[in-house]
XYZ file of C-alpha atoms in Angstrom:
753
model
C 28.779 -13.740 2.566
C 32.550 -13.601 2.280
C 35.047 -16.428 2.656
C 36.135 -15.205 6.103
C 35.193 -17.112 9.238
C 33.242 -14.232 10.715
C 30.908 -15.431 13.456
C 32.434 -18.942 13.402
C 35.826 -17.918 14.766
C 34.961 -19.136 18.263
C 32.673 -22.004 17.430
C 31.199 -23.855 20.394
C 29.924 -27.387 20.599
C 26.209 -27.965 20.314
C 24.231 -30.639 22.086
C 22.552 -32.204 19.082
C 23.177 -35.932 18.876
C 23.822 -37.444 15.429
C 20.767 -39.514 14.507
C 18.775 -40.948 11.640
C 21.151 -43.505 10.151
C 20.067 -44.126 6.590
C 18.763 -47.481 5.397
C 21.798 -47.927 3.187
C 24.078 -46.903 6.030
C 22.430 -49.484 8.284
C 22.708 -52.197 5.638
C 26.335 -51.318 5.054
C 27.110 -51.544 8.761
C 25.112 -54.716 9.378
C 26.481 -56.522 6.325
C 30.090 -55.714 7.149
C 33.050 -57.848 8.136
C 30.984 -59.996 10.470
C 28.699 -60.873 7.601
C 31.590 -61.743 5.304
C 31.204 -58.890 2.856
C 34.031 -57.776 0.592
C 34.001 -54.451 2.427
C 36.879 -52.407 1.256
C 37.445 -49.487 3.524
C 34.373 -48.378 5.498
C 35.310 -47.556 9.072
C 38.048 -50.167 9.338
C 41.296 -48.324 10.114
C 43.671 -51.135 9.220
C 42.146 -51.603 5.809
C 42.013 -47.852 5.195
C 45.686 -47.577 6.049
C 46.434 -50.388 3.628
C 44.381 -48.586 0.999
C 46.342 -45.408 1.547
C 49.587 -47.312 0.982
C 48.508 -48.006 -2.603
C 48.107 -44.333 -3.424
C 50.095 -43.489 -6.518
C 50.040 -40.217 -8.454
C 50.655 -42.239 -11.624
C 47.585 -44.416 -11.125
C 44.595 -42.657 -9.615
C 41.541 -44.563 -8.460
C 43.483 -47.662 -7.418
C 42.394 -47.655 -3.775
C 39.939 -50.476 -4.194
C 38.938 -50.466 -0.490
C 37.576 -46.949 -0.826
C 35.362 -47.686 -3.806
C 33.924 -51.186 -3.653
C 31.948 -53.478 -1.403
C 30.913 -56.895 -2.652
C 28.146 -58.227 -0.457
C 27.227 -61.817 0.441
C 24.259 -61.688 -1.939
C 26.666 -60.885 -4.806
C 25.503 -57.304 -5.163
C 28.184 -54.664 -5.593
C 28.191 -51.284 -3.868
C 30.224 -48.745 -5.829
C 31.134 -45.321 -4.501
C 31.106 -43.181 -7.635
C 33.725 -40.427 -7.831
C 31.345 -38.516 -10.124
C 27.996 -37.100 -9.061
C 24.729 -38.388 -10.532
C 22.308 -35.711 -11.612
C 20.216 -37.487 -14.206
C 22.914 -37.794 -16.851
C 23.454 -41.548 -16.338
C 26.874 -41.452 -14.682
C 26.023 -44.158 -12.142
C 25.050 -46.587 -14.884
C 28.141 -45.782 -16.944
C 30.417 -46.262 -13.921
C 28.775 -49.626 -13.205
C 29.294 -50.675 -16.829
C 32.955 -49.671 -16.805
C 33.839 -51.217 -13.426
C 31.590 -54.222 -14.029
C 33.253 -54.924 -17.360
C 36.664 -55.485 -15.826
C 35.360 -56.911 -12.549
C 33.200 -59.319 -14.550
C 30.052 -58.385 -12.661
C 26.732 -57.590 -14.299
C 25.958 -53.864 -13.978
C 22.438 -54.843 -12.902
C 23.937 -56.147 -9.647
C 25.428 -52.740 -8.787
C 24.195 -50.252 -6.231
C 25.935 -46.943 -6.943
C 26.169 -43.981 -4.606
C 27.874 -40.607 -4.720
C 31.209 -41.027 -2.972
C 31.964 -38.817 0.026
C 34.663 -36.154 -0.046
C 38.199 -37.481 0.187
C 41.442 -37.645 -1.797
C 41.000 -41.334 -2.512
C 38.044 -40.553 -4.766
C 40.024 -38.205 -7.005
C 40.524 -40.080 -10.258
C 41.013 -37.237 -12.756
C 44.553 -36.672 -13.957
C 44.159 -32.972 -13.199
C 43.975 -33.794 -9.499
C 40.548 -32.156 -9.256
C 37.326 -33.870 -8.354
C 34.446 -32.239 -10.121
C 31.459 -33.416 -12.103
C 31.310 -30.989 -14.993
C 32.794 -30.207 -18.352
C 31.424 -33.538 -19.605
C 34.452 -35.203 -18.022
C 32.957 -37.997 -15.928
C 33.024 -40.918 -18.339
C 35.978 -39.811 -20.432
C 38.156 -39.050 -17.383
C 36.805 -41.949 -15.358
C 37.045 -44.559 -18.098
C 40.670 -45.660 -17.602
C 40.822 -45.518 -13.777
C 37.440 -47.204 -13.350
C 38.409 -50.013 -15.708
C 41.617 -50.430 -13.743
C 39.674 -50.427 -10.474
C 37.473 -53.275 -11.703
C 40.466 -55.239 -12.922
C 42.258 -54.863 -9.581
C 39.215 -56.080 -7.666
C 38.844 -59.045 -10.050
C 42.514 -59.960 -9.495
C 41.943 -59.946 -5.737
C 38.909 -62.212 -6.109
C 40.875 -64.613 -8.303
C 43.603 -64.763 -5.680
C 41.012 -65.448 -2.985
C 39.458 -68.151 -5.166
C 42.846 -69.804 -5.629
C 43.341 -69.954 -1.876
C 39.879 -71.351 -1.220
C 40.025 -73.958 -3.998
C 43.657 -74.858 -3.353
C 44.696 -74.302 -6.963
C 46.949 -71.962 -8.875
C 45.449 -68.631 -9.849
C 46.480 -69.394 -13.431
C 43.856 -72.168 -13.488
C 41.053 -69.743 -12.725
C 38.929 -67.379 -14.702
C 35.692 -65.532 -14.032
C 32.136 -65.475 -15.240
C 29.783 -62.690 -14.169
C 29.729 -62.839 -10.364
C 31.750 -66.073 -10.104
C 35.318 -67.318 -9.960
C 35.576 -70.424 -12.135
C 38.118 -73.292 -12.112
C 38.638 -73.993 -15.798
C 39.698 -77.607 -15.321
C 36.835 -78.885 -13.163
C 34.166 -76.289 -13.769
C 33.873 -75.561 -10.049
C 32.564 -72.084 -9.239
C 32.574 -69.828 -6.205
C 30.412 -66.723 -5.919
C 32.145 -63.424 -5.437
C 30.098 -62.867 -2.290
C 31.437 -66.093 -0.770
C 35.033 -65.063 -1.396
C 34.658 -61.635 0.139
C 35.956 -62.521 3.605
C 39.201 -63.760 2.027
C 39.592 -61.181 -0.716
C 39.134 -58.266 1.666
C 42.405 -59.042 3.456
C 44.587 -59.460 0.379
C 47.027 -56.802 -0.781
C 45.978 -54.716 -3.757
C 47.904 -55.775 -6.877
C 50.333 -53.453 -8.601
C 48.175 -51.324 -10.920
C 51.047 -51.083 -13.399
C 50.838 -54.760 -14.294
C 47.114 -55.473 -14.128
C 45.702 -56.717 -17.444
C 42.656 -55.054 -18.980
C 40.249 -56.701 -21.398
C 40.599 -56.344 -25.108
C 37.577 -54.349 -26.334
C 36.592 -57.305 -28.504
C 35.767 -59.162 -25.272
C 33.450 -56.499 -23.845
C 30.099 -57.723 -22.543
C 28.616 -54.425 -21.345
C 30.722 -51.497 -22.529
C 29.174 -50.262 -25.747
C 25.785 -51.774 -24.975
C 22.519 -49.947 -24.118
C 22.452 -51.191 -20.521
C 19.297 -50.063 -18.723
C 19.694 -47.137 -16.340
C 20.186 -48.198 -12.727
C 18.195 -45.241 -11.383
C 15.047 -45.804 -13.433
C 13.147 -47.854 -10.851
C 13.686 -45.554 -7.880
C 12.921 -42.455 -9.921
C 9.821 -43.869 -11.570
C 8.437 -45.103 -8.232
C 9.209 -41.911 -6.310
C 11.820 -43.569 -4.097
C 14.760 -41.500 -5.313
C 15.819 -38.974 -2.666
C 17.163 -35.494 -3.287
C 18.412 -32.946 -0.785
C 14.949 -31.423 -0.646
C 13.670 -34.819 0.620
C 16.241 -35.265 3.402
C 15.134 -35.388 7.031
C 16.980 -35.829 10.326
C 15.581 -36.020 13.817
C 14.871 -32.707 15.506
C 15.340 -30.558 12.445
C 13.746 -27.192 11.830
C 12.863 -25.641 8.480
C 14.018 -22.294 7.156
C 13.092 -19.898 4.364
C 14.771 -16.649 3.365
C 14.049 -13.263 1.907
C 17.082 -11.931 0.060
C 17.979 -8.305 -0.445
C 16.569 -7.190 -3.785
C 20.050 -6.417 -5.066
C 23.518 -7.875 -4.445
C 25.538 -5.918 -1.905
C 22.593 -4.605 0.122
C 22.280 -5.268 3.862
C 19.530 -5.185 6.480
C 18.940 -1.723 7.915
C 15.881 -2.637 9.992
C 12.814 -4.841 10.047
C 9.535 -3.067 10.688
C 7.456 -6.052 11.797
C 9.868 -8.599 13.231
C 7.894 -8.987 16.475
C 4.643 -9.619 14.617
C 6.282 -12.279 12.422
C 7.724 -13.985 15.499
C 4.165 -14.326 16.781
C 2.902 -15.964 13.578
C 1.825 -19.596 13.718
C 4.674 -22.101 13.912
C 7.512 -19.549 13.829
C 10.595 -20.461 15.849
C 12.915 -17.499 15.204
C 14.005 -14.739 12.845
C 17.661 -14.336 11.861
C 19.654 -11.560 10.208
C 22.059 -12.975 7.606
C 24.499 -11.357 5.169
C 22.270 -9.923 2.463
C 19.194 -11.806 3.643
C 16.802 -12.427 6.504
C 15.715 -15.942 7.464
C 12.679 -17.309 9.250
C 12.935 -20.654 11.049
C 9.845 -22.721 11.807
C 8.694 -26.245 12.543
C 7.273 -26.495 9.009
C 8.675 -25.005 5.828
C 5.360 -23.526 4.744
C 5.195 -21.519 7.948
C 8.812 -20.419 7.458
C 8.025 -19.312 3.901
C 4.943 -17.366 4.998
C 7.004 -15.656 7.695
C 9.849 -14.781 5.330
C 7.451 -13.277 2.808
C 5.658 -11.292 5.514
C 8.802 -9.553 6.786
C 8.924 -5.842 5.993
C 12.635 -5.152 5.612
C 14.332 -1.800 5.118
C 17.367 -2.588 2.988
C 20.519 -0.447 3.058
C 22.662 0.195 -0.008
C 26.113 -1.362 -0.216
C 28.747 0.408 1.839
C 31.974 1.790 0.460
C 34.429 -1.005 -0.184
C 31.852 -3.780 -0.518
C 32.674 -4.206 -4.204
C 36.210 -5.253 -3.226
C 34.911 -8.473 -1.706
C 31.701 -9.241 -3.610
C 29.535 -8.205 -6.544
C 27.425 -5.095 -6.052
C 24.340 -4.534 -8.200
C 23.610 -0.880 -9.074
C 20.040 0.293 -8.594
C 19.838 1.536 -12.179
C 21.249 -1.562 -13.871
C 19.367 -2.974 -16.839
C 20.468 -5.807 -19.093
C 19.356 -3.897 -22.160
C 21.470 -0.833 -21.387
C 24.335 -3.098 -20.373
C 24.228 -4.739 -23.793
C 24.485 -1.276 -25.356
C 27.405 -0.531 -23.057
C 29.217 -3.678 -24.209
C 28.607 -2.809 -27.852
C 30.096 0.687 -27.477
C 32.841 0.002 -24.935
C 36.466 0.755 -25.634
C 39.606 -0.241 -23.822
C 42.193 -2.996 -23.674
C 41.748 -6.048 -25.905
C 43.437 -9.365 -25.107
C 44.092 -11.890 -27.862
C 43.156 -15.490 -27.117
C 43.836 -17.040 -30.518
C 45.662 -15.652 -33.546
C 46.829 -17.033 -36.871
C 48.401 -15.159 -39.743
C 47.982 -11.399 -40.087
C 44.269 -10.744 -39.785
C 44.429 -6.968 -40.063
C 46.487 -7.033 -43.224
C 44.303 -9.760 -44.723
C 41.186 -7.717 -44.031
C 42.732 -4.686 -45.697
C 43.553 -6.710 -48.820
C 40.285 -8.681 -48.912
C 37.991 -8.307 -51.913
C 34.969 -7.951 -49.643
C 34.775 -7.146 -45.914
C 31.697 -7.848 -43.834
C 31.166 -6.396 -40.368
C 28.421 -7.465 -37.967
C 27.650 -7.222 -34.256
C 26.083 -10.221 -32.529
C 24.937 -10.711 -28.951
C 23.912 -13.394 -26.509
C 21.713 -13.013 -23.424
C 21.842 -13.707 -19.715
C 20.133 -17.008 -18.919
C 19.100 -18.661 -15.664
C 19.730 -22.264 -14.786
C 15.999 -22.525 -13.984
C 16.462 -25.957 -12.447
C 13.324 -27.792 -11.395
C 14.491 -28.544 -7.833
C 14.789 -25.307 -5.835
C 18.143 -24.928 -4.022
C 18.246 -26.548 -0.603
C 20.677 -27.600 2.106
C 20.449 -29.454 5.412
C 23.059 -28.685 8.086
C 23.567 -30.366 11.462
C 26.168 -29.699 14.128
C 26.866 -32.751 16.288
C 27.732 -32.998 19.974
C 31.313 -33.992 19.145
C 31.894 -30.738 17.295
C 31.534 -32.213 13.820
C 29.315 -30.914 11.041
C 27.117 -32.935 8.697
C 25.676 -31.246 5.663
C 23.478 -32.519 2.873
C 23.516 -30.509 -0.313
C 23.438 -30.956 -4.086
C 26.924 -30.272 -5.396
C 29.254 -30.988 -8.286
C 32.512 -30.827 -6.311
C 32.291 -32.202 -2.740
C 35.938 -31.619 -1.840
C 35.801 -27.976 -2.946
C 32.658 -27.422 -0.901
C 34.148 -29.100 2.155
C 37.282 -26.943 1.939
C 35.110 -23.832 1.692
C 33.074 -24.919 4.711
C 36.266 -25.415 6.702
C 37.233 -21.790 5.965
C 33.792 -20.533 6.921
C 33.465 -22.494 10.166
C 37.033 -22.861 11.380
C 36.564 -26.627 11.555
C 39.144 -29.070 10.254
C 38.000 -30.678 7.015
C 38.041 -34.080 8.750
C 35.243 -32.839 11.014
C 32.970 -31.974 8.091
C 30.973 -34.671 6.331
C 29.316 -33.784 3.051
C 26.441 -35.971 1.914
C 25.767 -35.669 -1.813
C 22.258 -36.831 -2.739
C 21.088 -37.010 -6.329
C 20.951 -33.646 -8.038
C 17.549 -32.310 -9.005
C 19.122 -29.983 -11.525
C 22.621 -30.010 -12.944
C 24.891 -28.440 -15.560
C 26.726 -25.795 -13.656
C 24.171 -24.791 -11.019
C 25.898 -26.624 -8.171
C 29.407 -25.231 -8.189
C 30.895 -22.990 -5.520
C 29.013 -19.730 -6.058
C 29.287 -17.613 -2.943
C 25.988 -15.718 -3.249
C 23.986 -18.311 -5.172
C 24.034 -21.259 -2.780
C 21.981 -21.816 0.400
C 24.495 -23.873 2.388
C 26.301 -20.913 4.058
C 22.938 -19.746 5.370
C 22.002 -23.241 6.540
C 25.276 -23.509 8.475
C 24.726 -20.132 10.140
C 21.185 -21.056 11.126
C 22.152 -24.482 12.492
C 24.789 -22.827 14.657
C 22.417 -20.108 15.852
C 19.534 -22.445 16.743
C 21.511 -25.454 18.014
C 19.308 -27.693 15.874
C 19.545 -29.178 12.375
C 18.231 -26.788 9.736
C 16.806 -27.643 6.347
C 16.763 -24.506 4.230
C 14.841 -24.361 0.962
C 14.854 -21.334 -1.286
C 11.519 -20.567 -2.858
C 11.415 -20.310 -6.626
C 11.357 -16.531 -6.331
C 14.535 -16.495 -4.222
C 16.224 -18.908 -6.641
C 15.576 -16.608 -9.597
C 16.781 -13.616 -7.573
C 20.106 -15.204 -6.591
C 20.935 -17.564 -9.477
C 24.414 -17.327 -11.008
C 23.723 -16.428 -14.632
C 25.327 -17.460 -17.871
C 27.233 -14.398 -19.082
C 26.004 -11.892 -21.619
C 28.337 -11.120 -24.541
C 28.458 -8.734 -27.476
C 30.788 -9.830 -30.274
C 31.972 -7.651 -33.121
C 32.890 -9.681 -36.196
C 34.842 -8.738 -39.281
C 35.208 -11.202 -42.120
C 37.207 -10.879 -45.300
C 36.392 -12.718 -48.542
C 38.556 -13.307 -51.604
C 37.436 -12.769 -55.186
C 35.876 -16.246 -55.203
C 33.782 -15.533 -52.104
C 35.815 -17.693 -49.702
C 36.876 -16.410 -46.251
C 40.497 -15.334 -45.965
C 40.224 -13.585 -42.594
C 37.965 -13.602 -39.558
C 38.135 -11.405 -36.481
C 35.911 -11.720 -33.412
C 36.214 -9.370 -30.446
C 33.956 -10.328 -27.554
C 33.009 -7.802 -24.899
C 32.175 -10.018 -21.957
C 33.231 -11.569 -18.685
C 33.629 -15.330 -18.479
C 32.013 -17.520 -15.813
C 35.361 -18.492 -14.290
C 36.345 -14.821 -14.115
C 32.921 -14.174 -12.626
C 33.542 -16.383 -9.589
C 35.518 -13.640 -7.869
C 35.165 -9.910 -7.405
C 38.251 -9.273 -9.535
C 39.663 -10.624 -12.769
C 42.502 -13.125 -12.593
C 45.842 -12.610 -14.270
C 45.076 -14.985 -17.145
C 42.372 -15.005 -19.789
C 39.330 -17.107 -18.942
C 39.072 -19.787 -21.664
C 35.381 -20.299 -20.874
C 34.646 -16.721 -21.988
C 35.652 -17.396 -25.595
C 35.361 -21.154 -26.155
C 33.257 -21.717 -29.252
C 34.882 -18.705 -30.856
C 38.310 -20.227 -30.284
C 39.161 -23.740 -31.342
C 37.167 -23.766 -34.573
C 38.516 -26.160 -37.192
C 37.593 -24.168 -40.282
C 40.566 -23.472 -42.530
C 40.504 -19.670 -42.527
C 44.153 -18.633 -42.989
C 43.999 -15.420 -40.944
C 42.018 -15.160 -37.735
C 41.982 -13.299 -34.466
C 39.781 -14.130 -31.469
C 39.986 -11.604 -28.638
C 38.244 -10.414 -25.489
C 37.490 -6.961 -24.190
C 37.017 -7.721 -20.501
C 34.098 -5.883 -18.911
C 32.921 -6.972 -15.489
C 29.251 -7.732 -15.025
C 27.500 -6.673 -11.801
C 25.481 -9.899 -11.892
C 26.680 -13.117 -10.297
C 27.972 -15.362 -13.082
C 28.142 -19.129 -13.301
C 28.664 -22.103 -15.551
C 25.789 -23.221 -17.765
C 25.402 -26.348 -19.875
C 28.273 -26.311 -22.424
C 29.494 -23.055 -20.828
C 30.931 -20.561 -23.346
C 30.134 -22.827 -26.273
C 26.417 -22.460 -25.567
C 26.493 -18.838 -26.711
C 29.697 -18.524 -28.732
C 28.955 -21.252 -31.263
C 25.679 -19.472 -31.967
C 27.589 -16.238 -32.554
C 30.314 -17.776 -34.732
C 28.203 -20.182 -36.775
C 25.545 -17.622 -37.637
C 28.186 -15.123 -38.742
C 29.752 -17.873 -40.851
C 26.413 -18.296 -42.629
C 26.324 -14.558 -43.134
C 29.763 -14.750 -44.762
C 28.509 -17.576 -46.988
C 25.607 -15.443 -48.164
C 27.885 -12.473 -48.772
C 30.211 -14.607 -50.887
C 27.397 -16.303 -52.768
C 28.095 -19.701 -51.242
C 25.774 -22.364 -49.893
C 26.498 -22.612 -46.125
C 26.808 -26.398 -46.225
C 29.158 -26.316 -49.202
C 31.203 -23.550 -47.562
C 31.684 -25.684 -44.452
C 32.749 -28.636 -46.591
C 35.278 -26.402 -48.318
C 36.660 -25.020 -45.056
C 36.924 -28.535 -43.586
C 38.667 -30.117 -46.579
C 41.470 -32.316 -45.323
C 39.726 -32.808 -41.953
C 38.445 -36.336 -42.337
C 36.738 -36.521 -38.949
C 34.650 -33.387 -39.382
C 33.944 -34.013 -43.047
C 32.613 -37.439 -42.130
C 30.492 -35.945 -39.341
C 29.076 -33.244 -41.586
C 28.157 -35.804 -44.198
C 26.604 -38.012 -41.517
C 24.151 -35.323 -40.389
C 23.275 -34.460 -43.997
C 22.610 -38.121 -44.755
C 20.566 -38.412 -41.542
C 18.371 -35.527 -42.706
C 17.766 -37.170 -46.077
C 20.099 -34.841 -47.946
C 20.855 -31.134 -47.676
C 17.848 -29.018 -48.581
C 18.293 -25.403 -47.503
C 15.059 -23.983 -48.860
C 12.822 -22.173 -48.462
C 10.484 -24.954 -49.548
C 6.880 -26.009 -49.049
C 6.398 -28.965 -46.722
C 3.766 -31.674 -47.078
C 1.461 -29.846 -44.632
C 1.608 -26.715 -46.794
C 3.841 -24.746 -44.406
C 6.773 -22.739 -45.701
C 10.006 -24.109 -44.254
C 13.791 -23.838 -44.393
C 16.772 -25.640 -42.923
C 19.899 -24.431 -41.202
C 23.137 -26.048 -40.136
C 25.478 -25.589 -37.187
C 28.652 -27.253 -35.912
C 30.542 -27.263 -32.633
C 33.626 -28.865 -31.087
C 33.078 -28.753 -27.315
C 34.699 -30.858 -24.588
C 36.623 -33.224 -26.830
C 33.678 -34.169 -29.044
C 32.375 -33.005 -32.404
C 28.762 -32.145 -33.193
C 26.793 -31.182 -36.284
C 23.088 -30.347 -36.412
C 20.435 -29.461 -38.957
C 17.167 -27.770 -37.986
C 13.971 -27.441 -40.010
C 11.737 -24.508 -39.091
C 8.641 -22.600 -40.070
C 6.979 -19.407 -38.841
C 3.667 -19.669 -36.984
C 1.913 -16.456 -35.978
C 5.134 -14.502 -36.173
C 7.159 -16.913 -34.039
C 9.578 -19.736 -34.856
C 8.369 -23.302 -34.911
C 11.036 -26.028 -35.023
C 9.741 -29.220 -36.639
C 12.799 -31.444 -36.976
C 16.278 -31.657 -35.526
C 18.927 -33.980 -36.927
C 22.120 -34.247 -34.925
C 25.282 -36.281 -35.421
C 27.735 -36.557 -32.523
C 31.255 -37.953 -32.611
C 32.560 -38.471 -29.061
C 35.341 -40.764 -30.261
C 33.969 -43.832 -28.482
C 31.083 -44.487 -26.112
C 30.087 -46.633 -23.151
C 26.268 -46.686 -23.398
C 24.537 -45.695 -26.662
C 21.138 -45.380 -24.970
C 22.502 -42.831 -22.506
C 24.274 -40.962 -25.305
C 21.039 -40.709 -27.284
C 19.151 -39.543 -24.193
C 21.805 -36.910 -23.538
C 21.556 -35.651 -27.107
C 17.784 -35.323 -26.805
C 18.138 -33.448 -23.507
C 20.797 -31.141 -24.921
C 18.625 -30.430 -27.960
C 15.731 -29.459 -25.682
C 17.873 -27.059 -23.649
C 19.548 -25.647 -26.745
C 16.153 -24.952 -28.276
C 14.891 -23.441 -25.037
C 17.693 -20.874 -24.906
C 17.623 -19.935 -28.588
C 13.835 -19.643 -28.740
C 12.751 -18.431 -25.316
C 15.116 -18.072 -22.389
C 16.432 -14.712 -21.225
C 17.098 -13.247 -17.798
C 16.091 -9.598 -18.152
C 17.202 -7.092 -15.497
C 15.503 -3.777 -14.801
C 16.351 -1.420 -11.918
C 18.968 -3.848 -10.695
C 16.540 -6.747 -10.322
C 15.445 -9.675 -12.488
C 12.113 -9.113 -14.182
C 11.248 -12.808 -13.856
C 10.981 -14.402 -10.423
C 9.283 -17.598 -11.570
C 8.477 -19.539 -14.710
C 5.522 -17.310 -15.544
C 8.034 -14.620 -16.458
C 10.778 -16.936 -17.646
C 9.308 -19.317 -20.220
C 11.139 -22.520 -21.052
C 10.535 -24.980 -23.856
C 7.361 -27.018 -23.348
C 6.653 -30.522 -24.581
C 4.208 -29.355 -27.240
C 7.001 -27.336 -28.870
C 9.618 -30.099 -28.767
C 10.425 -31.188 -32.321
C 11.223 -34.669 -33.530
C 14.874 -35.417 -32.863
C 16.924 -37.788 -35.009
C 20.286 -38.954 -33.665
C 23.381 -40.411 -35.292
C 26.312 -41.509 -33.122
C 29.594 -41.553 -35.022
C 32.428 -43.422 -33.302
C 35.566 -42.239 -35.040
C 37.893 -44.019 -32.624
C 39.513 -40.728 -31.617
C 40.211 -40.011 -27.952
C 36.995 -40.236 -25.938
C 35.222 -36.912 -25.549
C 32.281 -35.696 -23.519
C 28.599 -36.341 -24.172
C 26.391 -34.383 -21.751
C 27.207 -30.905 -23.048
C 28.618 -31.245 -26.612
C 25.259 -31.774 -28.386
C 23.869 -28.390 -27.263
C 25.974 -25.671 -28.965
C 25.219 -26.699 -32.559
C 21.462 -26.359 -32.028
C 21.014 -22.551 -31.624
C 22.931 -21.632 -34.798
C 21.215 -24.354 -36.813
C 17.829 -22.898 -35.810
C 18.862 -19.264 -36.330
C 20.418 -20.016 -39.700
C 17.237 -21.754 -40.831
C 15.150 -18.787 -39.705
C 17.407 -16.332 -41.539
C 17.015 -18.343 -44.720
C 13.254 -18.466 -44.289
C 12.659 -14.772 -43.548
C 15.434 -13.345 -45.706
C 17.293 -11.380 -43.034
C 20.063 -12.217 -40.605
C 19.319 -13.012 -36.953
C 22.087 -11.708 -34.720
C 20.765 -12.198 -31.200
C 18.952 -14.634 -28.917
C 16.256 -15.430 -27.915
C 14.266 -15.513 -31.136
C 11.055 -14.768 -29.217
C 12.310 -11.160 -29.086
C 11.896 -10.970 -32.853
C 8.598 -10.791 -34.674
C 8.738 -12.623 -37.969
C 5.194 -11.827 -39.054
C 5.247 -11.196 -42.806
């Protein structure tokens, strides 16, 4: 479905009344100004106007009325500018704001903020949850937000107590008069504080880190109770009055359209079916119950027509003879223009003069997101011409702008509700063909009733936006002592950002080569380049993006260079990082964590033959180093231990950081050992988990974590631990079996001796 308005150009009003006010919405409304809450900016035009007056490009996130509500019971409602999808962002935001507000994070209720400029806190001017940017980009503005709100409460306390504000301080949830010891709860000051002007953000005082109560502490996750009791609600759980359910059958290949349906009348007569709808590249069945809609969609016998001439100019078109295996061969043998992304020295000359030159071709694989919650969306047109839509997303303002283009509505008439995400890390960005909300909007318009659309697992696997496939040709030059003097990497691939459109942009896509670029090793001559080749598959971001595949490619080739030069791979990394205190410290930290470097092969206590491998990565402002210990069981790799050290500069919640490292390790192991989206005849071979295995609990190794706070600028946490894992595993396997592993997943290889 293209970005054009199409059938929405002459949108008409529907008769559906907006209904089903949420419990939180009701509580917010009923505990408002009349109840004396410190409500800052919900449906009160005068306060919103005052909030808008404080908008400053120099200080984002200062519109306190948009973010905070302090209630009479002293609980704090925070509208988070970053989306929660299981990574702990809500808890971190509560810790950061609560620290400066002087309010216990346990008293916070955190929700995903709606779309709107006031919730943009990133210096880039974007509002996205991705790139491991939430805490590091939200840290300064959220601290400032808490400090501003605290200053307003102190001013309100001074008025109520009849004293100077200089005589007051705060304790968690209270304004305190230092002379007399008198206290006033925040909730009791709300009706005064809510009408005060917001202080100048340029002069507000932040705490010295030595005074922190909660930042840096393992504060318990705020979402644990609702998730563990089944009360947490995702888009797939949403309901509104009068809604219908929908399921779809997509065309087997991108670009195809409906030619005819052989049994549409029979399906319409099936139990519970409301209607059948022809959509761009899909057919939908609407019913009173989703199960009936799914049965109807699966029963439809559709004659699909091939893409028409010119379709490829506006969207991806999948050829009927496409296979991922032949495409990999195509990438390996392709010629054409090469664009340099990173150069240093004269790599070609250095390679010509090198004592030894090593050439190798490495490849990565397509992978699915394979999220556990199938994609879903709920759309409702209202009688006043507005549109409400519930959908999991990582960028509400981008989605709302796209919906405005599709529907012809002004953005102010579109309300996006962002429930918790039941799957994260790149799946919920603006992928035209890989998201159900355009279909839900079409169906809501066509039926005049709210529509909840859920894609079955099979449809999800058919339309997922994949992590790119890449083939990289390496050349490395060694001096007479066996040390690298030159390294060249030419990647034949298309990056995920390039993959968002039907054509390549004018600039190189950094996400195509990150993990090949930006390496800290002191190799005097290097060249990192891309040979752009467009993939017919829909491409998308995946956890740690280009680093997830490129660090595997680079770090395994580096081990191959070490072997060629007669060097231990750990010692080679130490040599190449000499003078880099931060990375040398990190490398030593992971070695110490593992009990000392022991490459192997060696015999473990259980009698198994094992080896260890090492990998490093520098993604999203953080530094990571990992060691893996592996054995071979029945011809396949078994990972027993993972040691990982992560240096994100500084942290907010060590418990969340450790949990994120464990999760990243699991996903990193899953992709290096098992995951691969294989295409044959233009279609994915796997349409469910039976054909797309992921790591299971019985194959999860013991994970040992070391957090190193170097004090450098704060980096990300959610994605950085992943990229070091695949090369650490592959390097260990190569040591154990005595031959280099140059592709993922390792399940493709048989290591039976």
